[in-house]
Short mmCIF file of N, CA and C in Angstrom, two decimals:
data_model
loop_
_atom_site.label_atom_id
_atom_site.label_comp_id
_atom_site.label_asym_id
_atom_site.label_seq_id
_atom_site.Cartn_x
_atom_site.Cartn_y
_atom_site.Cartn_z
N MET A 1 -9.43 -95.68 87.80
CA MET A 1 -10.19 -94.55 87.33
C MET A 1 -11.62 -94.66 87.88
N VAL A 2 -12.10 -93.55 88.37
CA VAL A 2 -13.47 -93.45 88.86
C VAL A 2 -14.13 -92.35 88.05
N ARG A 3 -15.20 -92.70 87.37
CA ARG A 3 -15.96 -91.70 86.61
C ARG A 3 -17.33 -91.60 87.25
N ASN A 4 -17.73 -90.37 87.55
CA ASN A 4 -19.03 -90.19 88.18
C ASN A 4 -19.66 -88.88 87.73
N VAL A 5 -20.87 -88.67 88.18
CA VAL A 5 -21.61 -87.46 87.81
C VAL A 5 -20.91 -86.23 88.35
N ALA A 6 -20.64 -85.29 87.46
CA ALA A 6 -20.06 -83.97 87.78
C ALA A 6 -18.66 -84.05 88.37
N ASN A 7 -17.94 -85.12 88.12
CA ASN A 7 -16.56 -85.30 88.61
C ASN A 7 -16.42 -84.93 90.09
N LEU A 8 -17.43 -85.25 90.87
CA LEU A 8 -17.42 -84.91 92.28
C LEU A 8 -16.66 -85.93 93.12
N ALA A 9 -15.80 -85.44 93.96
CA ALA A 9 -15.23 -86.24 95.04
C ALA A 9 -15.96 -85.76 96.29
N PRO A 10 -16.60 -86.65 97.02
CA PRO A 10 -17.33 -86.22 98.22
C PRO A 10 -16.36 -85.91 99.35
N PRO A 11 -16.83 -85.23 100.38
CA PRO A 11 -15.97 -85.02 101.55
C PRO A 11 -15.83 -86.32 102.34
N TYR A 12 -14.82 -86.37 103.16
CA TYR A 12 -14.54 -87.51 104.04
C TYR A 12 -15.71 -87.71 104.99
N ALA A 13 -16.28 -88.91 104.99
CA ALA A 13 -17.43 -89.21 105.85
C ALA A 13 -17.48 -90.71 106.16
N PRO A 14 -16.61 -91.18 107.07
CA PRO A 14 -16.59 -92.62 107.38
C PRO A 14 -17.73 -93.02 108.31
N ASP A 15 -18.93 -93.15 107.73
CA ASP A 15 -20.12 -93.38 108.54
C ASP A 15 -20.68 -94.79 108.40
N GLY A 16 -19.99 -95.68 107.69
CA GLY A 16 -20.47 -97.04 107.53
C GLY A 16 -21.44 -97.23 106.38
N ASP A 17 -21.85 -96.13 105.73
CA ASP A 17 -22.73 -96.24 104.57
C ASP A 17 -21.91 -96.62 103.34
N LEU A 18 -22.59 -96.86 102.25
CA LEU A 18 -21.92 -97.23 101.01
C LEU A 18 -21.39 -95.98 100.33
N HIS A 19 -20.10 -95.97 100.06
CA HIS A 19 -19.43 -94.82 99.45
C HIS A 19 -18.47 -95.33 98.38
N GLY A 20 -18.94 -95.47 97.16
CA GLY A 20 -18.12 -96.02 96.09
C GLY A 20 -16.90 -95.18 95.76
N VAL A 21 -17.07 -93.87 95.65
CA VAL A 21 -15.94 -93.01 95.32
C VAL A 21 -14.92 -93.04 96.45
N SER A 22 -15.38 -92.93 97.67
CA SER A 22 -14.46 -92.94 98.82
C SER A 22 -13.74 -94.27 98.95
N ALA A 23 -14.42 -95.37 98.65
CA ALA A 23 -13.78 -96.68 98.69
C ALA A 23 -12.68 -96.77 97.63
N ALA A 24 -12.95 -96.25 96.44
CA ALA A 24 -11.94 -96.26 95.38
C ALA A 24 -10.74 -95.40 95.77
N LEU A 25 -10.99 -94.26 96.39
CA LEU A 25 -9.90 -93.41 96.84
C LEU A 25 -9.06 -94.11 97.90
N GLU A 26 -9.72 -94.71 98.86
CA GLU A 26 -8.99 -95.40 99.93
C GLU A 26 -8.13 -96.53 99.37
N PHE A 27 -8.68 -97.31 98.46
CA PHE A 27 -7.92 -98.41 97.87
C PHE A 27 -6.75 -97.87 97.05
N GLY A 28 -7.01 -96.86 96.24
CA GLY A 28 -5.95 -96.29 95.41
C GLY A 28 -4.82 -95.67 96.22
N VAL A 29 -5.18 -94.91 97.24
CA VAL A 29 -4.17 -94.19 98.02
C VAL A 29 -3.47 -95.11 99.02
N LYS A 30 -4.22 -95.93 99.74
CA LYS A 30 -3.63 -96.73 100.81
C LYS A 30 -3.04 -98.06 100.33
N VAL A 31 -3.67 -98.68 99.35
CA VAL A 31 -3.21 -99.99 98.91
C VAL A 31 -2.31 -99.88 97.68
N LEU A 32 -2.80 -99.20 96.64
CA LEU A 32 -2.03 -99.08 95.41
C LEU A 32 -0.94 -98.01 95.49
N LYS A 33 -1.04 -97.13 96.49
CA LYS A 33 -0.06 -96.06 96.69
C LYS A 33 0.09 -95.18 95.45
N VAL A 34 -1.06 -94.79 94.85
CA VAL A 34 -1.01 -93.92 93.67
C VAL A 34 -0.26 -92.64 94.04
N ARG A 35 0.39 -92.06 93.06
CA ARG A 35 1.17 -90.84 93.30
C ARG A 35 0.45 -89.60 92.79
N ARG A 36 -0.66 -89.79 92.07
CA ARG A 36 -1.38 -88.65 91.51
C ARG A 36 -2.87 -88.97 91.45
N ILE A 37 -3.68 -88.01 91.84
CA ILE A 37 -5.12 -88.08 91.65
C ILE A 37 -5.50 -86.90 90.77
N VAL A 38 -6.18 -87.17 89.68
CA VAL A 38 -6.60 -86.13 88.74
C VAL A 38 -8.12 -86.00 88.80
N VAL A 39 -8.59 -84.80 89.00
CA VAL A 39 -10.01 -84.49 88.89
C VAL A 39 -10.17 -83.76 87.56
N MET A 40 -10.91 -84.38 86.63
CA MET A 40 -11.07 -83.78 85.31
C MET A 40 -12.53 -83.43 85.06
N GLY A 41 -12.79 -82.14 85.03
CA GLY A 41 -14.09 -81.65 84.62
C GLY A 41 -14.10 -81.49 83.11
N HIS A 42 -15.27 -81.25 82.57
CA HIS A 42 -15.36 -81.07 81.12
C HIS A 42 -16.46 -80.08 80.77
N ALA A 43 -16.32 -79.53 79.58
CA ALA A 43 -17.30 -78.56 79.08
C ALA A 43 -18.65 -79.23 78.88
N HIS A 44 -19.69 -78.46 79.06
CA HIS A 44 -21.08 -78.90 78.86
C HIS A 44 -21.43 -80.09 79.74
N CYS A 45 -20.93 -80.08 80.97
CA CYS A 45 -21.17 -81.17 81.92
C CYS A 45 -22.63 -81.17 82.37
N GLY A 46 -23.32 -82.26 82.13
CA GLY A 46 -24.72 -82.38 82.52
C GLY A 46 -24.92 -82.37 84.02
N GLY A 47 -23.97 -82.96 84.76
CA GLY A 47 -24.08 -82.96 86.22
C GLY A 47 -23.97 -81.56 86.80
N VAL A 48 -23.05 -80.77 86.29
CA VAL A 48 -22.91 -79.39 86.76
C VAL A 48 -24.11 -78.56 86.32
N ALA A 49 -24.62 -78.83 85.12
CA ALA A 49 -25.84 -78.14 84.66
C ALA A 49 -27.00 -78.44 85.61
N ALA A 50 -27.07 -79.68 86.09
CA ALA A 50 -28.13 -80.03 87.05
C ALA A 50 -27.94 -79.30 88.37
N MET A 51 -26.71 -78.99 88.72
CA MET A 51 -26.48 -78.19 89.94
C MET A 51 -27.04 -76.78 89.77
N ARG A 52 -27.01 -76.29 88.53
CA ARG A 52 -27.54 -74.94 88.27
C ARG A 52 -29.06 -74.95 88.15
N ALA A 53 -29.62 -75.99 87.54
CA ALA A 53 -31.05 -76.02 87.23
C ALA A 53 -31.87 -76.94 88.13
N GLY A 54 -31.21 -77.81 88.86
CA GLY A 54 -31.91 -78.79 89.68
C GLY A 54 -31.97 -80.14 88.99
N ALA A 55 -32.00 -81.18 89.79
CA ALA A 55 -32.07 -82.54 89.25
C ALA A 55 -33.46 -82.78 88.66
N PRO A 56 -33.53 -83.60 87.62
CA PRO A 56 -34.85 -83.95 87.09
C PRO A 56 -35.72 -84.59 88.17
N ASP A 57 -37.01 -84.36 88.10
CA ASP A 57 -37.92 -84.93 89.09
C ASP A 57 -37.83 -86.45 89.18
N SER A 58 -37.47 -87.09 88.09
CA SER A 58 -37.38 -88.56 88.08
C SER A 58 -36.11 -89.08 88.73
N CYS A 59 -35.22 -88.18 89.17
CA CYS A 59 -33.91 -88.59 89.70
C CYS A 59 -33.71 -88.09 91.12
N ARG A 60 -34.60 -88.45 92.01
CA ARG A 60 -34.54 -87.96 93.39
C ARG A 60 -33.85 -88.93 94.34
N ASP A 61 -33.73 -90.20 93.96
CA ASP A 61 -33.15 -91.19 94.88
C ASP A 61 -31.66 -90.98 95.11
N PHE A 62 -30.91 -90.83 94.04
CA PHE A 62 -29.46 -90.75 94.15
C PHE A 62 -28.88 -89.48 93.55
N LEU A 63 -29.37 -89.06 92.39
CA LEU A 63 -28.79 -87.90 91.72
C LEU A 63 -29.01 -86.61 92.50
N ALA A 64 -30.20 -86.37 92.95
CA ALA A 64 -30.49 -85.11 93.65
C ALA A 64 -29.58 -84.91 94.87
N PRO A 65 -29.43 -85.91 95.75
CA PRO A 65 -28.52 -85.69 96.88
C PRO A 65 -27.05 -85.59 96.46
N TRP A 66 -26.69 -86.29 95.38
CA TRP A 66 -25.30 -86.24 94.91
C TRP A 66 -24.95 -84.83 94.43
N ILE A 67 -25.79 -84.26 93.58
CA ILE A 67 -25.46 -82.93 93.03
C ILE A 67 -25.69 -81.83 94.05
N ALA A 68 -26.47 -82.11 95.09
CA ALA A 68 -26.70 -81.09 96.12
C ALA A 68 -25.40 -80.64 96.77
N GLN A 69 -24.38 -81.51 96.78
CA GLN A 69 -23.10 -81.12 97.39
C GLN A 69 -22.45 -79.96 96.66
N GLY A 70 -22.71 -79.81 95.37
CA GLY A 70 -22.08 -78.75 94.60
C GLY A 70 -22.95 -77.53 94.36
N GLU A 71 -24.23 -77.63 94.69
CA GLU A 71 -25.14 -76.52 94.38
C GLU A 71 -24.74 -75.19 95.02
N PRO A 72 -24.34 -75.14 96.30
CA PRO A 72 -23.94 -73.84 96.86
C PRO A 72 -22.74 -73.23 96.15
N THR A 73 -21.79 -74.06 95.78
CA THR A 73 -20.60 -73.58 95.06
C THR A 73 -20.99 -73.00 93.71
N VAL A 74 -21.81 -73.72 92.99
CA VAL A 74 -22.24 -73.28 91.66
C VAL A 74 -23.08 -72.01 91.75
N ARG A 75 -23.92 -71.93 92.76
CA ARG A 75 -24.75 -70.73 92.95
C ARG A 75 -23.87 -69.50 93.20
N ARG A 76 -22.85 -69.64 94.04
CA ARG A 76 -21.94 -68.52 94.32
C ARG A 76 -21.23 -68.07 93.04
N VAL A 77 -20.78 -69.02 92.25
CA VAL A 77 -20.07 -68.68 91.00
C VAL A 77 -21.02 -67.97 90.04
N ALA A 78 -22.23 -68.48 89.91
CA ALA A 78 -23.20 -67.90 88.97
C ALA A 78 -23.50 -66.45 89.32
N GLU A 79 -23.46 -66.11 90.59
CA GLU A 79 -23.71 -64.74 91.01
C GLU A 79 -22.50 -63.82 90.80
N ALA A 80 -21.31 -64.41 90.62
CA ALA A 80 -20.08 -63.62 90.59
C ALA A 80 -19.50 -63.40 89.20
N VAL A 81 -20.02 -64.10 88.19
CA VAL A 81 -19.43 -63.97 86.85
C VAL A 81 -20.49 -63.52 85.85
N ALA A 82 -20.02 -63.08 84.70
CA ALA A 82 -20.93 -62.67 83.62
C ALA A 82 -21.71 -63.89 83.13
N PRO A 83 -22.94 -63.68 82.67
CA PRO A 83 -23.78 -64.80 82.23
C PRO A 83 -23.12 -65.71 81.20
N ASP A 84 -22.31 -65.16 80.32
CA ASP A 84 -21.67 -66.00 79.30
C ASP A 84 -20.51 -66.82 79.86
N ARG A 85 -20.15 -66.60 81.12
CA ARG A 85 -19.06 -67.36 81.77
C ARG A 85 -19.57 -68.36 82.79
N VAL A 86 -20.87 -68.37 83.07
CA VAL A 86 -21.41 -69.19 84.15
C VAL A 86 -21.13 -70.68 83.93
N GLU A 87 -21.36 -71.17 82.74
CA GLU A 87 -21.19 -72.61 82.51
C GLU A 87 -19.76 -73.06 82.80
N GLN A 88 -18.79 -72.45 82.15
CA GLN A 88 -17.40 -72.87 82.35
C GLN A 88 -16.93 -72.58 83.77
N ALA A 89 -17.27 -71.43 84.30
CA ALA A 89 -16.84 -71.07 85.65
C ALA A 89 -17.40 -72.04 86.69
N SER A 90 -18.64 -72.48 86.51
CA SER A 90 -19.21 -73.43 87.46
C SER A 90 -18.56 -74.80 87.33
N GLU A 91 -18.22 -75.20 86.11
CA GLU A 91 -17.51 -76.48 85.91
C GLU A 91 -16.14 -76.44 86.59
N GLU A 92 -15.45 -75.33 86.44
CA GLU A 92 -14.14 -75.17 87.09
C GLU A 92 -14.28 -75.15 88.61
N ALA A 93 -15.33 -74.50 89.11
CA ALA A 93 -15.54 -74.42 90.55
C ALA A 93 -15.80 -75.81 91.15
N VAL A 94 -16.47 -76.66 90.42
CA VAL A 94 -16.72 -78.01 90.92
C VAL A 94 -15.43 -78.83 90.96
N VAL A 95 -14.52 -78.59 90.02
CA VAL A 95 -13.20 -79.24 90.10
C VAL A 95 -12.50 -78.80 91.37
N ARG A 96 -12.52 -77.50 91.64
CA ARG A 96 -11.89 -76.97 92.87
C ARG A 96 -12.55 -77.57 94.12
N LEU A 97 -13.88 -77.66 94.11
CA LEU A 97 -14.60 -78.25 95.24
C LEU A 97 -14.15 -79.70 95.46
N SER A 98 -14.04 -80.46 94.39
CA SER A 98 -13.61 -81.86 94.53
C SER A 98 -12.20 -81.94 95.10
N LEU A 99 -11.30 -81.06 94.66
CA LEU A 99 -9.95 -81.06 95.21
C LEU A 99 -9.97 -80.72 96.70
N ASP A 100 -10.78 -79.74 97.08
CA ASP A 100 -10.92 -79.40 98.51
C ASP A 100 -11.46 -80.60 99.29
N ASN A 101 -12.46 -81.25 98.72
CA ASN A 101 -13.04 -82.42 99.40
C ASN A 101 -12.01 -83.54 99.53
N LEU A 102 -11.20 -83.74 98.50
CA LEU A 102 -10.16 -84.77 98.59
C LEU A 102 -9.22 -84.48 99.76
N ARG A 103 -8.92 -83.23 99.97
CA ARG A 103 -8.02 -82.86 101.06
C ARG A 103 -8.66 -83.04 102.43
N SER A 104 -9.97 -83.29 102.48
CA SER A 104 -10.63 -83.55 103.77
C SER A 104 -10.39 -85.00 104.22
N PHE A 105 -9.90 -85.86 103.33
CA PHE A 105 -9.53 -87.23 103.71
C PHE A 105 -8.16 -87.15 104.38
N PRO A 106 -8.05 -87.51 105.65
CA PRO A 106 -6.77 -87.31 106.36
C PRO A 106 -5.60 -88.00 105.69
N TRP A 107 -5.80 -89.18 105.18
CA TRP A 107 -4.69 -89.92 104.56
C TRP A 107 -4.32 -89.38 103.19
N ILE A 108 -5.20 -88.63 102.54
CA ILE A 108 -4.84 -87.93 101.31
C ILE A 108 -4.06 -86.67 101.67
N ALA A 109 -4.57 -85.91 102.63
CA ALA A 109 -3.89 -84.68 103.05
C ALA A 109 -2.48 -84.97 103.56
N GLU A 110 -2.33 -86.04 104.32
CA GLU A 110 -1.00 -86.40 104.84
C GLU A 110 -0.03 -86.74 103.72
N ARG A 111 -0.47 -87.54 102.78
CA ARG A 111 0.42 -87.92 101.67
C ARG A 111 0.73 -86.73 100.78
N GLU A 112 -0.25 -85.85 100.57
CA GLU A 112 0.03 -84.66 99.77
C GLU A 112 1.05 -83.77 100.48
N ALA A 113 0.87 -83.55 101.78
CA ALA A 113 1.79 -82.71 102.55
C ALA A 113 3.20 -83.28 102.56
N ALA A 114 3.31 -84.59 102.53
CA ALA A 114 4.62 -85.26 102.53
C ALA A 114 5.25 -85.30 101.14
N GLY A 115 4.53 -84.81 100.12
CA GLY A 115 5.06 -84.84 98.76
C GLY A 115 4.96 -86.20 98.10
N GLU A 116 4.13 -87.07 98.66
CA GLU A 116 3.97 -88.42 98.13
C GLU A 116 2.76 -88.57 97.22
N LEU A 117 1.94 -87.53 97.15
CA LEU A 117 0.71 -87.57 96.37
C LEU A 117 0.47 -86.18 95.79
N GLU A 118 0.16 -86.15 94.50
CA GLU A 118 -0.15 -84.89 93.83
C GLU A 118 -1.63 -84.88 93.46
N LEU A 119 -2.30 -83.78 93.75
CA LEU A 119 -3.69 -83.58 93.34
C LEU A 119 -3.69 -82.60 92.19
N VAL A 120 -4.35 -82.97 91.09
CA VAL A 120 -4.35 -82.18 89.87
C VAL A 120 -5.80 -81.90 89.45
N GLY A 121 -6.07 -80.67 89.10
CA GLY A 121 -7.38 -80.29 88.57
C GLY A 121 -7.26 -79.93 87.10
N LEU A 122 -8.09 -80.56 86.27
CA LEU A 122 -8.10 -80.29 84.84
C LEU A 122 -9.51 -79.97 84.38
N HIS A 123 -9.59 -79.27 83.26
CA HIS A 123 -10.88 -79.02 82.60
C HIS A 123 -10.66 -79.21 81.11
N PHE A 124 -11.52 -80.04 80.50
CA PHE A 124 -11.38 -80.32 79.08
C PHE A 124 -12.51 -79.67 78.32
N GLY A 125 -12.14 -78.79 77.39
CA GLY A 125 -13.11 -78.14 76.51
C GLY A 125 -13.31 -79.03 75.29
N ILE A 126 -14.39 -79.75 75.27
CA ILE A 126 -14.63 -80.76 74.25
C ILE A 126 -14.66 -80.16 72.85
N ALA A 127 -15.40 -79.09 72.65
CA ALA A 127 -15.58 -78.52 71.31
C ALA A 127 -14.27 -78.05 70.70
N GLU A 128 -13.44 -77.39 71.50
CA GLU A 128 -12.18 -76.88 70.96
C GLU A 128 -11.00 -77.82 71.20
N GLY A 129 -11.22 -78.91 71.94
CA GLY A 129 -10.14 -79.85 72.21
C GLY A 129 -9.05 -79.28 73.09
N LEU A 130 -9.43 -78.36 73.98
CA LEU A 130 -8.46 -77.67 74.83
C LEU A 130 -8.47 -78.25 76.24
N LEU A 131 -7.31 -78.70 76.69
CA LEU A 131 -7.14 -79.20 78.05
C LEU A 131 -6.45 -78.11 78.86
N ARG A 132 -7.06 -77.75 79.99
CA ARG A 132 -6.51 -76.71 80.85
C ARG A 132 -6.28 -77.28 82.24
N ARG A 133 -5.22 -76.80 82.90
CA ARG A 133 -4.85 -77.28 84.23
C ARG A 133 -4.98 -76.15 85.24
N LEU A 134 -5.49 -76.49 86.40
CA LEU A 134 -5.61 -75.54 87.50
C LEU A 134 -4.21 -75.20 88.00
N THR A 135 -3.96 -73.93 88.17
CA THR A 135 -2.65 -73.48 88.65
C THR A 135 -2.80 -72.92 90.05
N GLY A 136 -2.67 -73.76 91.05
CA GLY A 136 -2.80 -73.33 92.44
C GLY A 136 -4.13 -72.66 92.69
N ALA A 137 -4.10 -71.49 93.29
CA ALA A 137 -5.33 -70.73 93.54
C ALA A 137 -5.70 -69.89 92.33
N GLY A 138 -4.86 -69.90 91.31
CA GLY A 138 -5.09 -69.09 90.12
C GLY A 138 -6.06 -69.73 89.15
N PRO A 139 -6.05 -69.24 87.93
CA PRO A 139 -6.97 -69.75 86.91
C PRO A 139 -6.48 -71.07 86.28
N PHE A 140 -7.37 -71.69 85.55
CA PHE A 140 -7.00 -72.85 84.75
C PHE A 140 -6.22 -72.31 83.54
N GLN A 141 -5.10 -72.96 83.22
CA GLN A 141 -4.24 -72.53 82.13
C GLN A 141 -4.13 -73.64 81.08
N PRO A 142 -4.15 -73.27 79.79
CA PRO A 142 -3.98 -74.29 78.74
C PRO A 142 -2.66 -75.04 78.89
N LEU A 143 -2.72 -76.35 78.66
CA LEU A 143 -1.49 -77.14 78.65
C LEU A 143 -0.88 -77.04 77.26
N ALA A 144 0.41 -76.90 77.22
CA ALA A 144 1.11 -76.79 75.92
C ALA A 144 1.24 -78.15 75.26
#
C-alpha cells in the first residue's frame, strides 16, 4: 500500500531521480506480480483542495510541485461543473488522472492489456460512509 498526498500516481518518468511511488509500483507489479492496483480518493481531500487553492507558502519544496501535476485537471473540472459539485468532481478527476498516469508505465499497460492486472478507481465519501467505484469512462457508482 502506498498512501500519498491527493492519491496521485505520477506519470512514468525513469530519469534517475528519487521516485517513491514509482518505485513501489515497479516492485509491486514486476516483483510481487500484484493483480490489482486501486487508486482510492476520498471526500474532503486536502491535497485536492490544495490543487484548487494552491499549496501553502510554507510547502514549496515538495508539496507544490507534487500537486502541480493535478492542477490543470482540477481547473478544467471546476470550470465545467456547478459550484456545489466542484469538490467531489475534482476528487474524482484526480482518481481518473492517476489511473491515466498508471497506464503511462509500459509494464503496467502491458499487464493490463494482457488481463493480468486490473486498475480500479474508488472514491470514499467519509461523512456518509459511501464507497463508489469508477465505471469505465462513466461515473463513479455506489458499491452494493
